[in-house]
Short mmCIF file of C-alpha atoms and ligand atoms in Angstrom, two decimals:
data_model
loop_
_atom_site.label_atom_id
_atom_site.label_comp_id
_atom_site.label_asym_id
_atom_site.label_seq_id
_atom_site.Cartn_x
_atom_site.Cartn_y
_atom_site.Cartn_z
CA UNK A 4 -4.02 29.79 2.23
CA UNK A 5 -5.29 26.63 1.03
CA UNK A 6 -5.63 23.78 3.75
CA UNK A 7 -2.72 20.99 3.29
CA UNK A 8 -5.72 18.19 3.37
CA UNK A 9 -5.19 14.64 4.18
CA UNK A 10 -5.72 11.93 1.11
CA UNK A 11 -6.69 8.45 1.63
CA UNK A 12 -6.09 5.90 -1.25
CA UNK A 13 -7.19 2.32 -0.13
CA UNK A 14 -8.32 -0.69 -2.26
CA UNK A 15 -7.10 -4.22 -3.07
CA UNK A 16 -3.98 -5.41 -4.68
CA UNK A 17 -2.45 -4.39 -8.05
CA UNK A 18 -5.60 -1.49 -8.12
CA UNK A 19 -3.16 1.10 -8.67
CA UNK A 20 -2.93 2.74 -5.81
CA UNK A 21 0.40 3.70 -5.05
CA UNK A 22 1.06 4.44 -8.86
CA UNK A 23 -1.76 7.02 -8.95
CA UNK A 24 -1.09 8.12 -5.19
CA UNK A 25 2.40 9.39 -6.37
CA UNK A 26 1.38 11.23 -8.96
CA UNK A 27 -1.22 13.04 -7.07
CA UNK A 28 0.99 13.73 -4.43
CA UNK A 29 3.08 15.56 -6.48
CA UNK A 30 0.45 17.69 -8.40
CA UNK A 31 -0.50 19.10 -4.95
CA UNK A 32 3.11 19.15 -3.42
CA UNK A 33 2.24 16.88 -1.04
CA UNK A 34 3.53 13.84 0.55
CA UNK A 35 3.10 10.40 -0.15
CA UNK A 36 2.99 7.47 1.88
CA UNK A 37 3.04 3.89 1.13
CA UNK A 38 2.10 1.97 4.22
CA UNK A 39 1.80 -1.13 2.46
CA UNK A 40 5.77 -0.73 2.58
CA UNK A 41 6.11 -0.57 5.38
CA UNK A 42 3.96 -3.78 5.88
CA UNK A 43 6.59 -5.48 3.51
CA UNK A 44 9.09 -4.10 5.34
CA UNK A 45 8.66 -5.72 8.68
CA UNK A 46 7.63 -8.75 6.72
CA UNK A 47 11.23 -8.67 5.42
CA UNK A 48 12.76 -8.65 8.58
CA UNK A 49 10.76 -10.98 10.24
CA UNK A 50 12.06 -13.15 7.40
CA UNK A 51 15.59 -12.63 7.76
CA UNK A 52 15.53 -12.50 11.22
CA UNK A 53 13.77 -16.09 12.02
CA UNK A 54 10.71 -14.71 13.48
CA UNK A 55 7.67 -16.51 12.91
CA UNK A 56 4.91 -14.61 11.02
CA UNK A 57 2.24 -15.07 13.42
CA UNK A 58 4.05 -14.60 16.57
CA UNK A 59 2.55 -11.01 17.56
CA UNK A 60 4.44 -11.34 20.51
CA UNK A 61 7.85 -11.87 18.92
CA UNK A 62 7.00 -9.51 15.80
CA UNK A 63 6.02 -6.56 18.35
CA UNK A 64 9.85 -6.64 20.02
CA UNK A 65 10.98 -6.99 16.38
CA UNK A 66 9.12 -3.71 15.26
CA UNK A 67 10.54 -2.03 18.52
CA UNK A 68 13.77 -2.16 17.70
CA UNK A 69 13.64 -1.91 13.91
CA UNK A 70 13.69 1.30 12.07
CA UNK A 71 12.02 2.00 8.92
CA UNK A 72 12.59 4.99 6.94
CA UNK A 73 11.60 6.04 3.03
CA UNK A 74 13.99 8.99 1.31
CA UNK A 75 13.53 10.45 -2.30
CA UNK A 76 14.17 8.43 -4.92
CA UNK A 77 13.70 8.44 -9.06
CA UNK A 78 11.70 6.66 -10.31
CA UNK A 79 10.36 5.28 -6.85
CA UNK A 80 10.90 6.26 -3.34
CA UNK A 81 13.26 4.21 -1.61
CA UNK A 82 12.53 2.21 1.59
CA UNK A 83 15.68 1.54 4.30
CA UNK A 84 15.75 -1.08 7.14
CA UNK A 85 18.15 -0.16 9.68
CA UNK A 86 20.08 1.63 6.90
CA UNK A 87 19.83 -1.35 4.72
CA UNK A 88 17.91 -0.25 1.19
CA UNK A 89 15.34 -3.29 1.05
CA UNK A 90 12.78 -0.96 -2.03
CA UNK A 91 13.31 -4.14 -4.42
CA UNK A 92 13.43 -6.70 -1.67
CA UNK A 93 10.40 -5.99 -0.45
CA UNK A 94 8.72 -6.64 -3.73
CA UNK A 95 9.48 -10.01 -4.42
CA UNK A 96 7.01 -12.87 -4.35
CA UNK A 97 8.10 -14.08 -1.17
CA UNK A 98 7.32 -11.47 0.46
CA UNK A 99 4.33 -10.67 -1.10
CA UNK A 100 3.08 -14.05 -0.45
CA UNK A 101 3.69 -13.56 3.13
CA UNK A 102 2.69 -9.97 4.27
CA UNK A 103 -1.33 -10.22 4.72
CA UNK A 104 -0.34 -12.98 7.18
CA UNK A 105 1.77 -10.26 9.57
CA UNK A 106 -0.39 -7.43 8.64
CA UNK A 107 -3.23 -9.80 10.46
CA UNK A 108 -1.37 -9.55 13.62
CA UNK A 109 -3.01 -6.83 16.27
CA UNK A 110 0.54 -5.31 17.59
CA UNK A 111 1.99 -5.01 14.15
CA UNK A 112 -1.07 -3.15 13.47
CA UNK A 113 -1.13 -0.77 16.39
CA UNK A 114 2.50 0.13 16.01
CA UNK A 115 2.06 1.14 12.40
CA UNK A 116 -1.06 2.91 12.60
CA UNK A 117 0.37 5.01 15.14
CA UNK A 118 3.70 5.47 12.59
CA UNK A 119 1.28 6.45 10.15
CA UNK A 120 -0.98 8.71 12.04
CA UNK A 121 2.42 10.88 13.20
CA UNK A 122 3.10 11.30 9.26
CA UNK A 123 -0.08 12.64 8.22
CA UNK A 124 -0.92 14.47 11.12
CA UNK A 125 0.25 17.75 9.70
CA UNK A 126 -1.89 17.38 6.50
CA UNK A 127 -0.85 17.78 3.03
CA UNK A 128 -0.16 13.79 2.40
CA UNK A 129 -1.48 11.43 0.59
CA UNK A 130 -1.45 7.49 2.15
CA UNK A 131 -1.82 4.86 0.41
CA UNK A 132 -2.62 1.12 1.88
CA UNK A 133 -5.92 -1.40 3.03
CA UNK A 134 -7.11 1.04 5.90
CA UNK A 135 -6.35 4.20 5.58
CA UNK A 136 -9.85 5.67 4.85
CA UNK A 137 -11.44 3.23 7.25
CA UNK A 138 -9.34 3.39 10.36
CA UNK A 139 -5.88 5.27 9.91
CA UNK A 140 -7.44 8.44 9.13
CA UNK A 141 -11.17 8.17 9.53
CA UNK A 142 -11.30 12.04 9.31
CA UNK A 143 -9.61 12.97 6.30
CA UNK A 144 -10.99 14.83 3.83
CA UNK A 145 -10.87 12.98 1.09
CA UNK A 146 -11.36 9.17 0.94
CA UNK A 147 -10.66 6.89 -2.64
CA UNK A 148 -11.31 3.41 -3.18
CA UNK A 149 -9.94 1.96 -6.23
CA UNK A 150 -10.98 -1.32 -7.44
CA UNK A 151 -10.33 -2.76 -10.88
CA UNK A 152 -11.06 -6.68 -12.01
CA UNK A 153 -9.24 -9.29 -10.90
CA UNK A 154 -8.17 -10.09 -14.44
CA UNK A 155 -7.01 -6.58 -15.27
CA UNK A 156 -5.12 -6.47 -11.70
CA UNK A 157 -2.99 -10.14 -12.35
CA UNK A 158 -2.24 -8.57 -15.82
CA UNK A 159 -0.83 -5.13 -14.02
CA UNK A 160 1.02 -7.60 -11.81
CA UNK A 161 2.67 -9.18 -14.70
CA UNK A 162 3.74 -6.48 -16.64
CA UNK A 163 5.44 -5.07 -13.13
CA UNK A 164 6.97 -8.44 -12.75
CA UNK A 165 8.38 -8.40 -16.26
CA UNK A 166 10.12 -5.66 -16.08
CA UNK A 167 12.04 -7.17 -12.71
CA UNK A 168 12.70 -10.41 -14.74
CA UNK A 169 9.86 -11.77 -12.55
CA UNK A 170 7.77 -14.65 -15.03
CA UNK A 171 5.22 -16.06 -12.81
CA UNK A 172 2.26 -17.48 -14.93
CA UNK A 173 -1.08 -15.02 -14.85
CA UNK A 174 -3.10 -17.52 -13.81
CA UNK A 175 -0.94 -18.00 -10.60
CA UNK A 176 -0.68 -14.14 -10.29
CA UNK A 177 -4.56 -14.06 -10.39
CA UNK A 178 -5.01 -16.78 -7.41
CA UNK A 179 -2.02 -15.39 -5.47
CA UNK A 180 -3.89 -11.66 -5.56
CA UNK A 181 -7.76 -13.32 -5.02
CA UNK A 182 -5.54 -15.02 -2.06
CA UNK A 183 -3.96 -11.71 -0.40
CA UNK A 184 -7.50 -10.06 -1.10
CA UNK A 185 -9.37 -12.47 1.24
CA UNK A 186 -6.77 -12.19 3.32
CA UNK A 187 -6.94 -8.68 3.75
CA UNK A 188 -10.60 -8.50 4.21
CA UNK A 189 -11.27 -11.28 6.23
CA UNK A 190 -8.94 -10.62 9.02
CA UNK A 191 -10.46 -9.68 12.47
CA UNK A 192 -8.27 -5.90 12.73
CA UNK A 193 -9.02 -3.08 10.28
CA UNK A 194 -9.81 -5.61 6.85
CA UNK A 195 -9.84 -4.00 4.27
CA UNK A 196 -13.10 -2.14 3.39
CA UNK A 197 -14.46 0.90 2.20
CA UNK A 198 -14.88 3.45 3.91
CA UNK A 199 -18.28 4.49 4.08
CA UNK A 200 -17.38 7.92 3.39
CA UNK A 201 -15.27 7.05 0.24
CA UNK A 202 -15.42 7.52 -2.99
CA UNK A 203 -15.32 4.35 -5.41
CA UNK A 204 -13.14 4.67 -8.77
CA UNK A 205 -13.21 1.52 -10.65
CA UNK A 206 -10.04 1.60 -13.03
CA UNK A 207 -10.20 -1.45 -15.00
CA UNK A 208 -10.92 0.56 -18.49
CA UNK A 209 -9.35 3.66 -17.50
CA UNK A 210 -5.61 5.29 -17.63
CA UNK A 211 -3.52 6.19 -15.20
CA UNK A 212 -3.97 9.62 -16.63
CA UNK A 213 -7.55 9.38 -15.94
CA UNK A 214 -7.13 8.03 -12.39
CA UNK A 215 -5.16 11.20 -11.87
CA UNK A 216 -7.23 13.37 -13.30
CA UNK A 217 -10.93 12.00 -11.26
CA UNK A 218 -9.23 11.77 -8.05
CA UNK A 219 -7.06 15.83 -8.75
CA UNK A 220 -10.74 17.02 -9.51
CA UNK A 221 -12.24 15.34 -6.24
CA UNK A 222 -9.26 17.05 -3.97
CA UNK A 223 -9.57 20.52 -5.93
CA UNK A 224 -13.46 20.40 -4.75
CA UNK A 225 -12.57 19.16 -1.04
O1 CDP B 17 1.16 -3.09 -3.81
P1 CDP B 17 0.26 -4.19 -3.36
O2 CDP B 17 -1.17 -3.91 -3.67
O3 CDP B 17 0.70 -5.54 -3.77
O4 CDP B 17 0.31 -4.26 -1.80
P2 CDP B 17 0.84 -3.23 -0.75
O5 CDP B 17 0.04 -1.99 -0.77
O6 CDP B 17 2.30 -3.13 -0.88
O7 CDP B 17 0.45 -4.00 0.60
C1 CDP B 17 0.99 -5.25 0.92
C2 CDP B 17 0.16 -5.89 2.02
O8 CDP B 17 0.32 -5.14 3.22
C3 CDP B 17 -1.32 -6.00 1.79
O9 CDP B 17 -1.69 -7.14 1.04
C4 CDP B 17 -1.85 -6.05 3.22
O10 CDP B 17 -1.74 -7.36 3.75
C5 CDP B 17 -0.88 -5.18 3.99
N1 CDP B 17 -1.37 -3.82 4.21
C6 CDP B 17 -2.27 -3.63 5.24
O11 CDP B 17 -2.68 -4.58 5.88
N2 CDP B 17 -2.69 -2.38 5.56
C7 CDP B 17 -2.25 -1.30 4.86
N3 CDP B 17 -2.66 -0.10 5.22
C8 CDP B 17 -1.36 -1.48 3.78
C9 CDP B 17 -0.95 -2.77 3.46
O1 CDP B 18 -0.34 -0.01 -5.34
P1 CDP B 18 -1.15 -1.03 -6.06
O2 CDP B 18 -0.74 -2.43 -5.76
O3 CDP B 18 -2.63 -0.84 -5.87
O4 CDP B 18 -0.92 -0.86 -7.61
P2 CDP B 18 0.32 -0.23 -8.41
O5 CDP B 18 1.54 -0.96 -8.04
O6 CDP B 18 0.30 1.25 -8.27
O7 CDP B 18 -0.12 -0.51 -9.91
C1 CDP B 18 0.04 -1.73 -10.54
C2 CDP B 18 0.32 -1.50 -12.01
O8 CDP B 18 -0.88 -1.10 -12.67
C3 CDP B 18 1.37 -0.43 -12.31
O9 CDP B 18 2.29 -0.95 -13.23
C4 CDP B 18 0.59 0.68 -12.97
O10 CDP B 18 1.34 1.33 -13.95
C5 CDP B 18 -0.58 -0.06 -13.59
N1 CDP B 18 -1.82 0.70 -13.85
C6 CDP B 18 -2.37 1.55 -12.93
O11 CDP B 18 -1.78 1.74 -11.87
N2 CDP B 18 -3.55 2.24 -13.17
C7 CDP B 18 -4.18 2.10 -14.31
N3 CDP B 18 -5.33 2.76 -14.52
C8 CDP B 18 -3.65 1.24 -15.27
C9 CDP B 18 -2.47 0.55 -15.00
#
């Protein structure tokens, strides 16, 4: 039988990542994970809730009593708060703008990593997100970092955004994303990094076909 493996996909913002970790996913029948979601997700409540985003204190009750749950969806897989579908709320600027600040927190942290942990620890899943390679997972089998330019990531961005009716300027999408990067691997609790067991992709000239296909041939050989 072959081994249901565990796939880490980390990197910085707009890389990719959770397009190319969906597709994989499904050309090995396994399951996919976005933790960055659920990162947004809490984000999203601690917005409409009143919480303040760097009360770790006040965000770790929060998380305790909030459920989070994704179920099958076409084209995307749709994420639930306490029952309430938040997959397009999640993605808008404000909350984009605001998640590497909670994601900095140490409980938020812990409580996720252990939510994550608990959904790959039967193998055969592929999780997407900052830390995954470095901390969430540090033994699975395979470990991808994507990168791609700056440039070529704010352009990504905008095309996504277009297509929600979202028209924030490039050069703003550019400094928000540099912005969230620092963030994200600068804070004191599992920054983003690569893993030093990962392998880099850079896909700033390359398809998402050819994403697929590099990181299909890596898993086929783990
Ligand atoms: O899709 P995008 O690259 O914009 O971001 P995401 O994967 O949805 O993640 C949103 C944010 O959640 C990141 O900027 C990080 O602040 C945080 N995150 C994290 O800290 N650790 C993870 N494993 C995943 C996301
Ligand atoms: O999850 P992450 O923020 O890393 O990126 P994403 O949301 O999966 O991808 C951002 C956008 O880049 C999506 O619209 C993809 O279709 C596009 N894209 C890509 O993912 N990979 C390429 N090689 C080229 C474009």
């Amino acid at each position: 039988m072959v081994k249901a493996l565990q796939v880490a996909i980390d990197g910085p913002a707009s890389a990719g990542k959770s397009t190319v970790a969906k597709r994989v996913a499904h050309d090995f029948g396994y399951i996919y994970c976005d933790t960055g979601a659920m990162y947004r997700a809490i984000t999203w409540k601690a917005m409409q809730s009143g919480v303040a985003l760097d009360d770790d204190a006040a965000l770790e009750a929060l998380l305790a009593k909030t459920t989070i749950a994704f179920r099958a969806g076409e084209p995307e897989q749709r994420v639930y708060v306490d029952d309430v579908e938040v997959t397009q709320a999640i993605r808008q600027p404000d909350v984009t703008n605001n998640v590497s600040t909670v994601a900095a927190q140490a409980t938020v942290r812990e409580a996720l990593t252990k939510r994550q942990r608990e959904i790959a620890a039967a193998g055969g899943i592929v999780m997407d997100g900052r830390d995954i390679g470095s901390s969430v997972l540090p033994n699975a089998e395979v470990k991808i970092f994507l990168v791609a330019s700056v440039e070529e990531r704010a352009e990504r961005r905008f095309k996504d955004n277009a297509e929600k009716g979202i028209h924030t300027p490039i050069d703003v999408l550019k400094e928000e994303i540099a912005v969230r990067d620092k963030k994200d691997s600068t804070r004191k609790i599992s920054p983003l990094t690569q893993a030093t067991d990962a392998i880099k992709v850079d896909t700033t000239s390359l398809s998402i076909d050819e994403v697929v296909a590099r990181i299909d041939e890596i898993i086929k050989k783990a």
